[in-house]
């Protein structure tokens, strides 16, 4: 039991924990995560300063976050495409082209 308790509380940069988590986590301890957070905070403040002192603040783009192991980029929401949904055999609502007009879609494939 003592050995399990010792293994459970190994530091994040130990060889055992790096082998368990994967090679992309090697060298990432609490200090590296904190430095990445400081980097992101500094970039956010820089973006805020640039947006506040710019003639066109909406054109100032925020900086991307510092890449961290295991972090995945958020997927951008896409608009549904009824034609592709029908071609895949899925149910899709008919698209509205203008006020009160609807485009007929082909029936779904069997």
Rosetta silent file (secondary structure, phi, psi, omega in degrees, C-alpha in Angstrom):
SEQUENCE: XXXXXXXXXXXXXXXXXXXXXXXXXXXXXXXXXXXXXXXXXXXXXXXXXXXXXXXXXXXXXXXXXXXXXXXXXXXXXXXXXXXXXXXXXXXXXXXXXXXXXXXXXXXXXX
SCORE:     score description
SCORE:     0.000 S_00000001
   1 L     0.000  -36.293 -179.778    0.000    0.000    0.000 S_00000001
   2 H   -64.391  -38.613 -179.942    2.850    2.377    0.742 S_00000001
   3 H   -65.050  -41.298  178.449    4.298    1.850   -2.732 S_00000001
   4 H   -63.605  -38.870  177.975    0.928    2.647   -4.344 S_00000001
   5 H   -65.964  -38.568  178.215    0.660    5.823   -2.287 S_00000001
   6 H   -67.255  -41.104  179.501    4.158    6.855   -3.349 S_00000001
   7 H   -65.969  -39.445 -177.979    3.407    6.154   -7.019 S_00000001
   8 H   -62.218  -31.931 -175.512    0.123    8.068   -6.832 S_00000001
   9 L  -105.305   25.441  175.064    1.900   11.217   -5.605 S_00000001
  10 L   -68.166  149.543  178.187    4.829   11.234   -8.024 S_00000001
  11 L   -67.059  158.384 -176.462    5.524   14.633   -9.609 S_00000001
  12 L   -65.905  -23.543 -179.112    4.150   15.306  -13.094 S_00000001
  13 L   -94.336   11.781  178.157    7.630   15.450  -14.618 S_00000001
  14 L   -73.691  157.819 -178.084    8.676   12.011  -13.342 S_00000001
  15 H   -64.946  -36.472 -178.660    9.548    9.317  -15.872 S_00000001
  16 H   -66.012  -47.002 -179.263    6.714    7.054  -14.684 S_00000001
  17 H   -67.422  -37.939  177.582    4.007    9.707  -15.057 S_00000001
  18 H   -64.531  -36.921  177.914    5.414   10.799  -18.432 S_00000001
  19 H   -68.877  -35.286  178.720    5.312    7.192  -19.632 S_00000001
  20 H   -71.146  -43.602 -174.045    1.696    6.843  -18.476 S_00000001
  21 H   -79.953  -30.256 -179.885    0.446   10.105  -19.960 S_00000001
  22 L   122.958  163.332 -175.758    2.373    9.939  -23.226 S_00000001
  23 H   -68.192  -24.290 -179.081    5.427   11.520  -24.820 S_00000001
  24 H   -70.652  -16.840  179.824    3.700   14.852  -25.520 S_00000001
  25 H   -90.700   -2.801 -177.811    3.431   15.452  -21.761 S_00000001
  26 L   -63.672  128.401  179.217    7.177   15.068  -21.148 S_00000001
  27 L    87.371   -2.787  179.846    8.546   18.179  -19.461 S_00000001
  28 L   -96.123   97.436  174.273    5.121   19.608  -18.635 S_00000001
  29 L  -107.729 -170.754 -177.828    4.997   20.135  -14.893 S_00000001
  30 H   -61.536  -34.741 -179.088    2.997   22.670  -12.888 S_00000001
  31 H   -67.138  -39.792  179.217    5.530   25.396  -13.633 S_00000001
  32 H   -65.868  -40.048  177.406    5.248   24.907  -17.398 S_00000001
  33 H   -64.711  -39.997  178.893    1.448   25.098  -17.206 S_00000001
  34 H   -66.687  -39.228  177.443    1.675   28.281  -15.116 S_00000001
  35 H   -65.300  -36.811  176.421    4.112   29.862  -17.588 S_00000001
  36 H   -65.733  -37.781  176.657    1.748   29.012  -20.447 S_00000001
  37 H   -66.075  -39.726  177.611   -1.087   30.677  -18.498 S_00000001
  38 H   -64.556  -41.100  177.608    1.067   33.778  -17.917 S_00000001
  39 H   -60.334  -45.107  178.721    1.896   33.847  -21.637 S_00000001
  40 H   -65.044  -39.321  179.256   -1.820   33.662  -22.522 S_00000001
  41 H   -66.229  -40.777  177.512   -2.682   36.387  -19.996 S_00000001
  42 H   -63.017  -41.874  177.776    0.039   38.666  -21.384 S_00000001
  43 H   -65.563  -36.228  177.826   -1.253   38.108  -24.926 S_00000001
  44 H   -66.047  -41.544  177.793   -4.813   38.861  -23.773 S_00000001
  45 H   -66.962  -37.475  176.818   -3.679   42.135  -22.195 S_00000001
  46 H   -63.654  -43.320  178.167   -1.718   43.022  -25.339 S_00000001
  47 H   -63.350  -41.869  179.534   -4.788   42.348  -27.477 S_00000001
  48 H   -63.388  -42.073  178.530   -6.950   44.429  -25.135 S_00000001
  49 H   -64.091  -44.406  179.969   -4.490   47.334  -25.290 S_00000001
  50 H   -64.412  -39.672  179.875   -4.294   47.156  -29.081 S_00000001
  51 H   -68.359  -35.903 -178.692   -8.094   47.021  -29.401 S_00000001
  52 H   -72.304  -29.570 -176.106   -8.527   49.973  -27.030 S_00000001
  53 L  -107.601   19.390 -179.386   -6.003   52.151  -28.886 S_00000001
  54 L  -104.859  152.533  176.000   -6.929   51.190  -32.438 S_00000001
  55 L   -72.075  -32.578  178.981   -9.071   53.102  -34.902 S_00000001
  56 L  -124.044   84.511 -174.054  -10.815   49.852  -35.892 S_00000001
  57 H   -66.339  -23.323 -179.102  -10.905   47.662  -32.767 S_00000001
  58 H   -73.825  -18.023  179.618  -12.945   44.889  -34.416 S_00000001
  59 H   -85.663  -10.048  178.091  -10.119   44.233  -36.879 S_00000001
  60 L   -79.081  118.762 -176.734   -7.627   43.489  -34.094 S_00000001
  61 L   -92.667  140.395  177.048   -7.467   39.710  -33.831 S_00000001
  62 L   -71.362  155.518  179.593   -6.753   37.967  -30.522 S_00000001
  63 L   -77.075  147.986  176.495   -3.638   35.847  -30.223 S_00000001
  64 L   -71.113  150.762  179.242   -3.988   32.059  -30.289 S_00000001
  65 L   -69.171  155.860  178.517   -3.482   30.318  -26.935 S_00000001
  66 L   -65.449  132.194 -177.629   -0.172   28.675  -26.164 S_00000001
  67 L   -67.944  132.018  178.749   -0.338   25.016  -27.253 S_00000001
  68 L  -119.711  151.122  178.856   -0.615   22.602  -24.363 S_00000001
  69 L   -68.179  137.342  177.988   -0.415   18.830  -24.487 S_00000001
  70 L    84.490  -10.275 -179.918   -3.800   17.147  -24.628 S_00000001
  71 L   -84.466  134.115  179.454   -5.666   20.362  -25.456 S_00000001
  72 L  -111.516  146.306  178.459   -7.858   20.196  -28.529 S_00000001
  73 L   -72.564  141.600  178.370   -9.005   23.130  -30.593 S_00000001
  74 L   -71.348  137.086  179.395  -12.684   23.917  -30.342 S_00000001
  75 L   -77.218  138.836  177.596  -14.603   23.099  -33.486 S_00000001
  76 L   -76.078  134.882  178.185  -16.280   25.999  -35.190 S_00000001
  77 L   -67.835  134.164 -179.894  -20.037   25.542  -35.423 S_00000001
  78 L  -108.729  152.073  177.288  -21.101   24.994  -38.987 S_00000001
  79 L   -76.354  142.602  179.872  -24.417   25.758  -40.569 S_00000001
  80 L   -67.954  140.958  177.724  -26.418   22.671  -41.505 S_00000001
  81 L  -110.102  104.657 -174.921  -26.387   21.794  -45.182 S_00000001
  82 H   -64.082  -33.619 -179.397  -29.728   20.174  -46.055 S_00000001
  83 H   -66.575  -45.855  178.217  -28.565   18.869  -49.434 S_00000001
  84 H   -64.345  -36.379  178.371  -25.562   17.062  -47.952 S_00000001
  85 H   -63.605  -42.057  178.204  -27.733   15.698  -45.159 S_00000001
  86 H   -66.472  -39.191  179.042  -30.184   14.263  -47.707 S_00000001
  87 H   -65.502  -30.622  176.650  -27.359   12.781  -49.773 S_00000001
  88 L   -79.355  -10.270 -179.105  -26.065   11.060  -46.639 S_00000001
  89 L    91.541   12.917  179.864  -29.539    9.680  -45.973 S_00000001
  90 L   -93.543  157.932  174.095  -30.206   11.868  -42.937 S_00000001
  91 L   -78.559  137.551  179.625  -33.382   13.825  -42.284 S_00000001
  92 L  -142.856  141.232  176.795  -32.961   17.538  -42.885 S_00000001
  93 L   -70.411  151.784  178.858  -35.378   20.444  -42.754 S_00000001
  94 L   -69.431  135.292 -179.664  -36.144   22.175  -46.025 S_00000001
  95 L   -73.542  148.151  177.694  -34.071   25.336  -46.443 S_00000001
  96 E  -100.158  119.345 -178.882  -35.823   28.679  -46.574 S_00000001
  97 E   -85.661  -49.385 -178.745  -34.653   30.789  -49.517 S_00000001
  98 E  -139.528 -171.096  179.681  -36.804   33.855  -49.077 S_00000001
  99 L   -64.251  111.509  175.664  -39.867   34.937  -47.166 S_00000001
 100 L    79.998    0.243 -179.133  -42.293   32.022  -47.358 S_00000001
 101 E  -102.957  141.126  178.954  -40.492   30.119  -50.154 S_00000001
 102 E  -129.573  145.998  179.365  -39.149   26.591  -49.752 S_00000001
 103 L   -97.352  127.816  178.187  -37.011   24.502  -52.059 S_00000001
 104 L   -70.976  136.052  179.056  -38.192   20.911  -52.581 S_00000001
 105 L  -102.510  151.383  177.034  -35.561   18.371  -51.631 S_00000001
 106 L   -67.060  153.577  179.087  -35.155   14.966  -53.224 S_00000001
 107 L   -66.439  153.285 -179.941  -36.498   12.062  -51.195 S_00000001
 108 L   -66.919  151.542  178.540  -33.961   10.268  -48.999 S_00000001
 109 L   -68.964  147.657  178.086  -32.220    7.220  -50.413 S_00000001
 110 L   -73.116    0.000    0.000  -33.504    3.823  -49.313 S_00000001
